[in-house]
Amino acid sequence: MATKNFSEYNAAKVPDASNMCFGIVVAEWNPEITGALLDGAVKTLEKHGALPENIHVKTVPGSFELIYGAHQMTLNDGYDAVIILGCVIRGETPHFDYICQGVTAGIARLNATCSIPVIYGLLTCENLQQAQDRSGGRLGNKGDECAVDAIKMAKF
């Protein structure tokens, strides 16, 4: 179980993002969770200087489609980093395992082959409470962490 609040970090160690452009791909599935992740990511990018017009958000139907959406965004020369945001909650079938493994492998492949970083913001939770805890609840917001990671990796 995660014990760290995702929203706690040393802001002084985050580079200025005022001259950066970010793509964010968000899954529509579990919208109460992914919407909260998106809100956290956007607010954190803006907190560190990113201009609202330099934060471009696209939606895809589900988490598996995050791979395609992210890949399309990496083809745009204007982005410094792309963030994917999704949430998969375990059910009664092996679908959870296939989706989580597929998205993880797909995003890893993009990071190994693309010229800009793709930040992995897929929550893989056992239940709705775990997802809520990680999307603005007691463990903070994973969207915040993804935004900080995007800024730092864009400066890498």
Coordinates of N, CA, C and O in Angstrom, one line a residue:
M1 N 0.8 -1.2 0.0 CA 0.0 0.0 0.0 C 0.9 1.2 0.0 O 1.9 1.3 0.7
A2 N 0.5 2.2 -0.8 CA 1.3 3.5 -0.8 C 1.1 4.2 0.5 O 0.1 4.2 1.1
T3 N 2.2 4.8 0.9 CA 2.2 5.6 2.2 C 2.5 7.0 1.9 O 2.4 7.8 2.8
K4 N 2.9 7.4 0.8 CA 3.3 8.8 0.4 C 2.1 9.5 -0.1 O 1.4 9.0 -0.9
N5 N 2.0 10.8 0.3 CA 1.1 11.7 -0.3 C 1.7 12.2 -1.6 O 2.7 12.8 -1.6
F6 N 1.0 11.8 -2.7 CA 1.5 12.2 -4.0 C 1.7 13.7 -4.3 O 2.4 14.1 -5.1
S7 N 0.9 14.5 -3.5 CA 0.9 15.9 -3.7 C 2.0 16.6 -2.9 O 2.2 17.8 -3.0
E8 N 2.8 15.9 -2.1 CA 3.9 16.5 -1.4 C 5.2 16.3 -2.1 O 5.6 15.2 -2.4
Y9 N 5.8 17.5 -2.4 CA 7.1 17.5 -3.1 C 7.8 18.8 -2.8 O 7.2 19.7 -2.4
N10 N 9.1 18.9 -3.1 CA 9.8 20.1 -2.9 C 9.7 20.9 -4.2 O 10.4 20.7 -5.2
A11 N 8.8 22.0 -4.1 CA 8.6 22.8 -5.2 C 9.8 23.5 -5.7 O 9.9 23.8 -6.9
A12 N 10.8 23.8 -4.9 CA 12.0 24.5 -5.2 C 12.8 23.7 -6.2 O 13.6 24.2 -7.0
K13 N 12.6 22.3 -6.3 CA 13.4 21.5 -7.2 C 12.7 21.2 -8.5 O 13.2 20.5 -9.3
V14 N 11.6 21.9 -8.7 CA 10.9 21.8 -10.0 C 11.3 22.9 -10.9 O 11.1 24.1 -10.6
P15 N 11.8 22.6 -12.1 CA 12.1 23.7 -13.1 C 10.9 24.6 -13.5 O 9.8 24.2 -13.3
D16 N 11.2 25.7 -14.0 CA 10.2 26.6 -14.5 C 9.6 26.1 -15.8 O 10.3 25.7 -16.6
A17 N 8.3 26.0 -15.8 CA 7.6 25.4 -17.0 C 7.0 26.5 -17.9 O 6.2 26.2 -18.8
S18 N 7.4 27.7 -17.7 CA 6.7 28.8 -18.5 C 7.0 28.8 -20.0 O 6.2 29.3 -20.8
N19 N 8.0 28.1 -20.4 CA 8.3 28.0 -21.9 C 8.1 26.6 -22.4 O 8.6 26.2 -23.4
M20 N 7.3 25.8 -21.7 CA 7.0 24.4 -22.1 C 5.6 24.2 -22.5 O 4.7 25.0 -22.1
C21 N 5.4 23.2 -23.3 CA 4.1 22.8 -23.8 C 3.9 21.3 -23.5 O 4.8 20.5 -23.7
F22 N 2.7 21.0 -23.0 CA 2.4 19.7 -22.5 C 1.1 19.1 -23.2 O 0.2 19.8 -23.4
G23 N 1.2 17.9 -23.5 CA 0.0 17.1 -24.0 C -0.4 16.2 -22.9 O 0.4 15.6 -22.2
I24 N -1.7 16.1 -22.7 CA -2.3 15.2 -21.7 C -3.4 14.4 -22.3 O -4.3 14.9 -23.0
V25 N -3.3 13.1 -22.2 CA -4.3 12.2 -22.7 C -5.0 11.5 -21.5 O -4.3 10.9 -20.7
V26 N -6.3 11.7 -21.5 CA -7.1 11.2 -20.4 C -8.1 10.2 -20.8 O -8.9 10.4 -21.8
A27 N -8.2 9.1 -20.1 CA -9.2 8.1 -20.4 C -10.6 8.5 -19.8 O -10.7 9.1 -18.7
E28 N -11.6 8.3 -20.6 CA -13.0 8.7 -20.2 C -13.6 7.7 -19.2 O -14.5 8.0 -18.5
W29 N -13.0 6.4 -19.1 CA -13.5 5.4 -18.2 C -13.2 5.8 -16.8 O -12.1 6.4 -16.5
N30 N -14.1 5.6 -15.8 CA -13.9 6.1 -14.4 C -13.7 7.6 -14.4 O -12.7 8.1 -13.8
P31 N -14.6 8.4 -15.0 CA -14.4 9.8 -15.1 C -14.3 10.6 -13.8 O -13.6 11.6 -13.8
E32 N -14.9 10.1 -12.7 CA -14.7 10.9 -11.5 C -13.3 10.8 -11.0 O -12.8 11.7 -10.4
I33 N -12.6 9.7 -11.3 CA -11.2 9.6 -10.9 C -10.3 10.3 -11.9 O -9.4 11.1 -11.6
T34 N -10.5 10.0 -13.2 CA -9.6 10.6 -14.2 C -9.8 12.1 -14.3 O -8.8 12.8 -14.6
G35 N -11.0 12.6 -14.1 CA -11.2 14.0 -14.0 C -10.4 14.7 -12.9 O -9.9 15.8 -13.1
A36 N -10.4 14.0 -11.7 CA -9.6 14.6 -10.6 C -8.1 14.5 -10.9 O -7.4 15.5 -10.5
L37 N -7.7 13.5 -11.5 CA -6.3 13.4 -11.9 C -5.9 14.5 -12.9 O -4.9 15.2 -12.7
L38 N -6.8 14.8 -13.8 CA -6.5 15.8 -14.8 C -6.5 17.2 -14.1 O -5.6 18.0 -14.4
D39 N -7.4 17.4 -13.2 CA -7.5 18.7 -12.5 C -6.2 18.9 -11.7 O -5.6 20.0 -11.8
G40 N -5.7 17.9 -11.0 CA -4.4 18.0 -10.3 C -3.2 18.2 -11.2 O -2.4 19.1 -10.9
A41 N -3.2 17.6 -12.4 CA -2.1 17.7 -13.3 C -2.1 19.2 -13.8 O -1.0 19.8 -13.9
V42 N -3.2 19.6 -14.3 CA -3.3 21.0 -14.9 C -2.9 22.0 -13.9 O -2.1 22.9 -14.1
K43 N -3.5 21.9 -12.7 CA -3.2 22.9 -11.6 C -1.7 23.0 -11.3 O -1.1 24.0 -11.1
T44 N -1.1 21.8 -11.2 CA 0.4 21.7 -10.9 C 1.2 22.3 -12.0 O 2.2 23.0 -11.8
L45 N 0.9 22.0 -13.3 CA 1.6 22.5 -14.4 C 1.5 24.0 -14.4 O 2.6 24.7 -14.5
E46 N 0.3 24.6 -14.1 CA 0.2 26.0 -14.1 C 0.9 26.6 -12.9 O 1.5 27.7 -13.0
K47 N 0.9 25.9 -11.8 CA 1.6 26.4 -10.6 C 3.1 26.6 -10.9 O 3.7 27.5 -10.3
H48 N 3.6 25.8 -11.7 CA 5.0 25.9 -12.1 C 5.3 26.7 -13.4 O 6.4 26.6 -13.9
G49 N 4.3 27.5 -13.8 CA 4.5 28.4 -14.9 C 4.0 28.1 -16.2 O 4.0 28.9 -17.1
A50 N 3.5 26.9 -16.4 CA 2.9 26.5 -17.7 C 1.7 27.4 -18.0 O 0.8 27.6 -17.1
L51 N 1.6 27.9 -19.2 CA 0.5 28.7 -19.6 C -0.7 27.8 -20.0 O -0.5 26.8 -20.6
P52 N -1.9 28.2 -19.6 CA -3.1 27.4 -20.0 C -3.1 27.0 -21.5 O -3.5 25.9 -21.8
E53 N -2.7 28.0 -22.3 CA -2.8 27.7 -23.8 C -1.7 26.7 -24.2 O -1.7 26.2 -25.4
N54 N -0.8 26.4 -23.3 CA 0.3 25.4 -23.6 C 0.0 24.0 -23.0 O 0.9 23.2 -22.9
I55 N -1.2 23.8 -22.5 CA -1.6 22.5 -21.9 C -2.8 22.0 -22.8 O -3.9 22.6 -22.8
H56 N -2.5 21.0 -23.6 CA -3.5 20.5 -24.5 C -4.0 19.1 -24.1 O -3.2 18.2 -23.9
V57 N -5.3 19.0 -23.9 CA -5.9 17.8 -23.3 C -6.7 17.1 -24.4 O -7.5 17.8 -25.1
K58 N -6.5 15.8 -24.5 CA -7.3 15.0 -25.4 C -7.9 13.8 -24.6 O -7.2 13.3 -23.7
T59 N -9.1 13.4 -25.0 CA -9.6 12.2 -24.3 C -9.7 11.0 -25.2 O -9.7 11.1 -26.4
V60 N -9.6 9.8 -24.6 CA -9.7 8.6 -25.3 C -10.8 7.8 -24.5 O -11.0 8.0 -23.3
P61 N -11.4 6.8 -25.1 CA -12.5 6.0 -24.4 C -12.0 5.3 -23.2 O -12.7 5.4 -22.1
G62 N -10.9 4.6 -23.2 CA -10.5 3.8 -22.1 C -9.0 3.9 -21.9 O -8.3 4.5 -22.7
S63 N -8.5 3.1 -20.9 CA -7.1 3.2 -20.6 C -6.2 2.6 -21.7 O -5.1 3.0 -21.9
F64 N -6.7 1.5 -22.3 CA -5.9 0.9 -23.4 C -5.6 1.8 -24.5 O -4.5 1.8 -25.1
E65 N -6.5 2.7 -24.8 CA -6.4 3.7 -25.9 C -5.4 4.8 -25.5 O -5.0 5.6 -26.4
L66 N -5.0 4.9 -24.3 CA -4.0 5.9 -23.9 C -2.7 5.8 -24.7 O -2.0 6.7 -25.0
I67 N -2.4 4.5 -25.0 CA -1.1 4.3 -25.8 C -1.2 5.0 -27.2 O -0.3 5.7 -27.5
Y68 N -2.3 4.8 -27.9 CA -2.5 5.4 -29.2 C -2.5 6.9 -29.0 O -1.8 7.7 -29.8
G69 N -3.3 7.4 -28.1 CA -3.4 8.9 -27.9 C -2.0 9.5 -27.6 O -1.6 10.5 -28.1
A70 N -1.3 8.9 -26.7 CA 0.1 9.4 -26.4 C 1.0 9.3 -27.6 O 1.7 10.3 -27.8
H71 N 0.9 8.3 -28.3 CA 1.8 8.2 -29.5 C 1.5 9.3 -30.5 O 2.4 9.9 -31.0
Q72 N 0.2 9.5 -30.7 CA -0.2 10.6 -31.7 C 0.4 12.0 -31.2 O 0.8 12.8 -31.9
M73 N 0.3 12.2 -29.8 CA 0.8 13.4 -29.3 C 2.4 13.5 -29.4 O 2.9 14.6 -29.6
T74 N 3.1 12.4 -29.3 CA 4.5 12.5 -29.5 C 4.9 12.8 -30.9 O 6.0 13.3 -31.1
L75 N 4.0 12.6 -31.9 CA 4.3 13.0 -33.2 C 4.2 14.5 -33.5 O 4.7 15.0 -34.5
N76 N 3.6 15.2 -32.6 CA 3.5 16.7 -32.7 C 4.8 17.3 -32.1 O 5.1 17.1 -30.9
D77 N 5.6 18.0 -32.9 CA 6.8 18.6 -32.5 C 6.7 19.6 -31.4 O 7.7 20.0 -30.8
G78 N 5.5 20.1 -31.1 CA 5.4 21.2 -30.1 C 5.4 20.8 -28.7 O 5.5 21.6 -27.8
Y79 N 5.3 19.5 -28.3 CA 5.2 19.1 -26.9 C 6.5 18.8 -26.3 O 7.4 18.2 -27.0
D80 N 6.7 19.2 -25.1 CA 7.9 18.9 -24.4 C 7.8 17.6 -23.6 O 8.8 16.9 -23.3
A81 N 6.5 17.2 -23.3 CA 6.2 16.0 -22.6 C 4.8 15.7 -22.8 O 4.0 16.6 -23.0
V82 N 4.4 14.4 -22.7 CA 3.0 14.0 -22.7 C 2.8 13.2 -21.4 O 3.6 12.4 -21.0
I83 N 1.6 13.4 -20.9 CA 1.1 12.8 -19.6 C -0.1 11.9 -20.0 O -1.0 12.4 -20.7
I84 N -0.1 10.6 -19.6 CA -1.3 9.8 -19.7 C -1.9 9.7 -18.3 O -1.2 9.5 -17.3
L85 N -3.2 9.8 -18.3 CA -4.0 9.6 -17.1 C -5.2 8.7 -17.3 O -6.0 8.9 -18.2
G86 N -5.2 7.6 -16.4 CA -6.3 6.7 -16.5 C -6.4 6.0 -15.2 O -5.6 6.1 -14.3
C87 N -7.4 5.1 -15.1 CA -7.7 4.4 -13.9 C -8.3 3.0 -14.2 O -9.4 3.0 -14.9
V88 N -7.7 2.0 -13.8 CA -8.3 0.6 -14.0 C -8.5 0.1 -12.6 O -7.6 0.1 -11.7
I89 N -9.7 -0.4 -12.3 CA -10.1 -1.0 -11.0 C -10.4 -2.5 -11.3 O -11.1 -2.8 -12.2
R90 N -9.7 -3.3 -10.4 CA -9.9 -4.7 -10.6 C -11.3 -5.2 -10.5 O -12.1 -4.7 -9.7
G91 N -11.7 -6.1 -11.4 CA -13.0 -6.7 -11.4 C -12.9 -8.2 -11.2 O -12.0 -8.6 -10.6
E92 N -13.9 -8.9 -11.7 CA -13.9 -10.3 -11.4 C -13.3 -11.1 -12.5 O -13.2 -12.4 -12.5
T93 N -12.8 -10.5 -13.6 CA -12.2 -11.2 -14.7 C -10.7 -10.8 -14.9 O -10.3 -9.8 -14.3
P94 N -10.0 -11.5 -15.7 CA -8.6 -11.1 -15.9 C -8.4 -9.9 -16.8 O -7.2 -9.5 -17.0
H95 N -9.5 -9.2 -17.2 CA -9.4 -8.0 -18.0 C -8.4 -7.0 -17.4 O -7.6 -6.4 -18.1
F96 N -8.5 -6.8 -16.1 CA -7.7 -5.9 -15.3 C -6.2 -6.1 -15.6 O -5.5 -5.2 -16.0
D97 N -5.8 -7.4 -15.5 CA -4.4 -7.7 -15.8 C -3.9 -7.4 -17.2 O -2.9 -6.9 -17.4
Y98 N -4.8 -7.8 -18.2 CA -4.4 -7.5 -19.6 C -4.3 -6.0 -19.9 O -3.4 -5.6 -20.5
I99 N -5.2 -5.2 -19.4 CA -5.2 -3.8 -19.6 C -4.0 -3.2 -19.0 O -3.2 -2.4 -19.6
C100 N -3.8 -3.5 -17.7 CA -2.6 -2.9 -17.0 C -1.3 -3.3 -17.6 O -0.4 -2.4 -17.8
Q101 N -1.1 -4.5 -17.9 CA 0.1 -5.0 -18.6 C 0.3 -4.3 -20.0 O 1.4 -3.9 -20.3
G102 N -0.8 -4.3 -20.7 CA -0.7 -3.7 -22.1 C -0.4 -2.2 -22.1 O 0.5 -1.8 -22.8
V103 N -1.0 -1.5 -21.2 CA -0.7 0.0 -21.1 C 0.7 0.2 -20.6 O 1.4 1.0 -21.2
T104 N 1.1 -0.5 -19.6 CA 2.4 -0.4 -19.1 C 3.5 -0.7 -20.2 O 4.4 0.1 -20.4
A105 N 3.3 -1.8 -20.9 CA 4.3 -2.1 -22.0 C 4.2 -1.1 -23.1 O 5.3 -0.7 -23.6
G106 N 3.0 -0.6 -23.4 CA 2.9 0.4 -24.5 C 3.6 1.7 -24.2 O 4.3 2.3 -25.0
I107 N 3.4 2.2 -23.0 CA 4.0 3.4 -22.6 C 5.5 3.3 -22.4 O 6.3 4.2 -22.8
A108 N 6.0 2.1 -21.9 CA 7.4 1.9 -21.9 C 8.0 1.9 -23.3 O 9.1 2.5 -23.5
R109 N 7.3 1.3 -24.2 CA 7.8 1.3 -25.6 C 7.9 2.7 -26.1 O 8.9 3.1 -26.8
L110 N 6.9 3.5 -25.9 CA 6.9 4.9 -26.3 C 8.1 5.6 -25.7 O 8.8 6.4 -26.4
N111 N 8.4 5.4 -24.5 CA 9.5 6.1 -23.8 C 10.8 5.7 -24.4 O 11.8 6.4 -24.4
A112 N 10.9 4.4 -24.8 CA 12.2 3.9 -25.4 C 12.4 4.4 -26.8 O 13.5 4.4 -27.3
T113 N 11.3 4.7 -27.5 CA 11.4 5.0 -29.0 C 11.1 6.5 -29.4 O 11.5 6.9 -30.5
C114 N 10.5 7.2 -28.5 CA 10.1 8.6 -28.9 C 11.1 9.6 -28.4 O 11.8 9.3 -27.5
S115 N 11.0 10.8 -29.0 CA 12.0 11.8 -28.6 C 11.6 12.7 -27.4 O 12.3 13.5 -27.0
I116 N 10.4 12.5 -26.9 CA 9.9 13.2 -25.7 C 9.4 12.2 -24.7 O 9.0 11.1 -25.1
P117 N 9.4 12.6 -23.4 CA 9.0 11.7 -22.4 C 7.5 11.6 -22.4 O 6.7 12.5 -22.6
V118 N 7.0 10.3 -22.1 CA 5.6 10.0 -21.8 C 5.5 9.6 -20.4 O 6.0 8.6 -20.0
I119 N 4.7 10.4 -19.6 CA 4.6 10.2 -18.2 C 3.5 9.2 -17.9 O 2.3 9.5 -18.3
Y120 N 3.7 8.2 -17.1 CA 2.8 7.1 -16.8 C 1.9 7.5 -15.6 O 2.4 7.6 -14.5
G121 N 0.7 7.8 -15.9 CA -0.3 8.2 -14.8 C -1.5 7.3 -14.8 O -2.6 7.7 -14.7
L122 N -1.3 6.0 -14.9 CA -2.3 5.0 -14.8 C -2.5 4.5 -13.4 O -1.5 3.8 -12.9
L123 N -3.6 4.7 -12.8 CA -3.9 4.1 -11.5 C -4.3 2.7 -11.7 O -5.2 2.4 -12.5
T124 N -3.7 1.7 -11.0 CA -4.1 0.3 -11.1 C -4.5 -0.1 -9.7 O -3.7 -0.5 -8.9
C125 N -5.8 -0.1 -9.4 CA -6.3 -0.2 -8.1 C -7.2 -1.4 -7.9 O -7.8 -1.9 -8.8
E126 N -7.2 -1.9 -6.7 CA -8.0 -3.1 -6.3 C -9.5 -2.7 -6.2 O -10.4 -3.5 -6.3
N127 N -9.7 -1.4 -5.8 CA -11.1 -1.0 -5.5 C -11.2 0.5 -5.7 O -10.2 1.2 -5.8
L128 N -12.5 1.0 -5.7 CA -12.8 2.4 -5.9 C -12.1 3.3 -4.8 O -11.6 4.4 -5.1
Q129 N -12.1 2.8 -3.6 CA -11.5 3.6 -2.5 C -10.0 3.9 -2.7 O -9.6 5.0 -2.5
Q130 N -9.3 2.9 -3.2 CA -7.9 3.1 -3.5 C -7.7 4.2 -4.6 O -6.8 5.0 -4.5
A131 N -8.6 4.1 -5.6 CA -8.5 5.1 -6.6 C -8.8 6.5 -6.1 O -8.2 7.5 -6.4
Q132 N -9.9 6.6 -5.3 CA -10.2 7.9 -4.7 C -9.1 8.4 -3.8 O -8.8 9.6 -3.8
D133 N -8.4 7.6 -3.0 CA -7.3 8.0 -2.2 C -6.2 8.5 -3.0 O -5.4 9.4 -2.5
R134 N -6.0 8.1 -4.2 CA -4.9 8.5 -5.1 C -5.2 9.6 -6.1 O -4.4 10.0 -6.9
S135 N -6.5 10.1 -6.1 CA -6.9 11.1 -7.0 C -7.5 12.3 -6.3 O -8.5 12.9 -6.7
G136 N -6.9 12.7 -5.2 CA -7.3 13.8 -4.4 C -7.7 13.5 -3.0 O -8.1 14.4 -2.2
G137 N -7.6 12.2 -2.6 CA -8.0 11.8 -1.3 C -6.8 11.8 -0.3 O -5.8 12.6 -0.5
R138 N -6.8 10.9 0.6 CA -5.8 10.9 1.7 C -4.4 10.7 1.2 O -3.4 11.1 1.9
L139 N -4.2 10.2 0.0 CA -2.8 10.0 -0.5 C -2.5 11.0 -1.5 O -1.5 10.9 -2.3
G140 N -3.2 12.1 -1.6 CA -2.9 13.2 -2.5 C -3.5 12.9 -3.9 O -4.5 12.3 -4.1
N141 N -2.8 13.4 -4.9 CA -3.3 13.3 -6.3 C -2.2 12.9 -7.2 O -1.2 13.6 -7.4
K142 N -2.3 11.7 -7.8 CA -1.2 11.2 -8.7 C -1.0 12.1 -9.9 O 0.0 12.2 -10.5
G143 N -2.1 12.9 -10.2 CA -2.0 13.9 -11.3 C -0.9 14.9 -11.0 O -0.2 15.4 -11.9
D144 N -0.8 15.3 -9.7 CA 0.2 16.3 -9.3 C 1.6 15.7 -9.6 O 2.4 16.4 -10.1
E145 N 1.8 14.5 -9.2 CA 3.1 13.9 -9.3 C 3.4 13.7 -10.8 O 4.6 14.0 -11.2
C146 N 2.5 13.4 -11.6 CA 2.7 13.2 -13.1 C 3.1 14.6 -13.7 O 4.0 14.6 -14.6
A147 N 2.5 15.7 -13.3 CA 2.9 17.0 -13.8 C 4.3 17.4 -13.4 O 5.0 17.9 -14.2
V148 N 4.7 17.1 -12.2 CA 6.0 17.4 -11.7 C 7.0 16.6 -12.5 O 8.0 17.1 -13.0
D149 N 6.7 15.3 -12.7 CA 7.6 14.4 -13.5 C 7.7 14.9 -14.9 O 8.8 14.9 -15.5
A150 N 6.6 15.4 -15.5 CA 6.6 15.8 -16.9 C 7.6 17.1 -17.0 O 8.4 17.1 -17.9
I151 N 7.5 18.0 -16.1 CA 8.3 19.2 -16.1 C 9.8 18.7 -16.0 O 10.7 19.2 -16.7
K152 N 10.1 17.9 -15.0 CA 11.5 17.5 -14.8 C 12.0 16.7 -15.9 O 13.2 16.9 -16.4
M153 N 11.2 15.8 -16.5 CA 11.7 15.0 -17.6 C 11.8 15.9 -18.9 O 12.7 15.6 -19.7
A154 N 11.0 16.9 -19.1 CA 11.2 17.8 -20.2 C 12.5 18.5 -20.2 O 13.0 18.9 -21.2
K155 N 13.0 18.7 -19.0 CA 14.3 19.4 -18.8 C 15.5 18.5 -18.7 O 16.6 18.9 -18.6
F156 N 15.2 17.2 -18.8 CA 16.3 16.2 -18.7 C 17.3 16.3 -19.8 O 17.1 16.5 -21.0

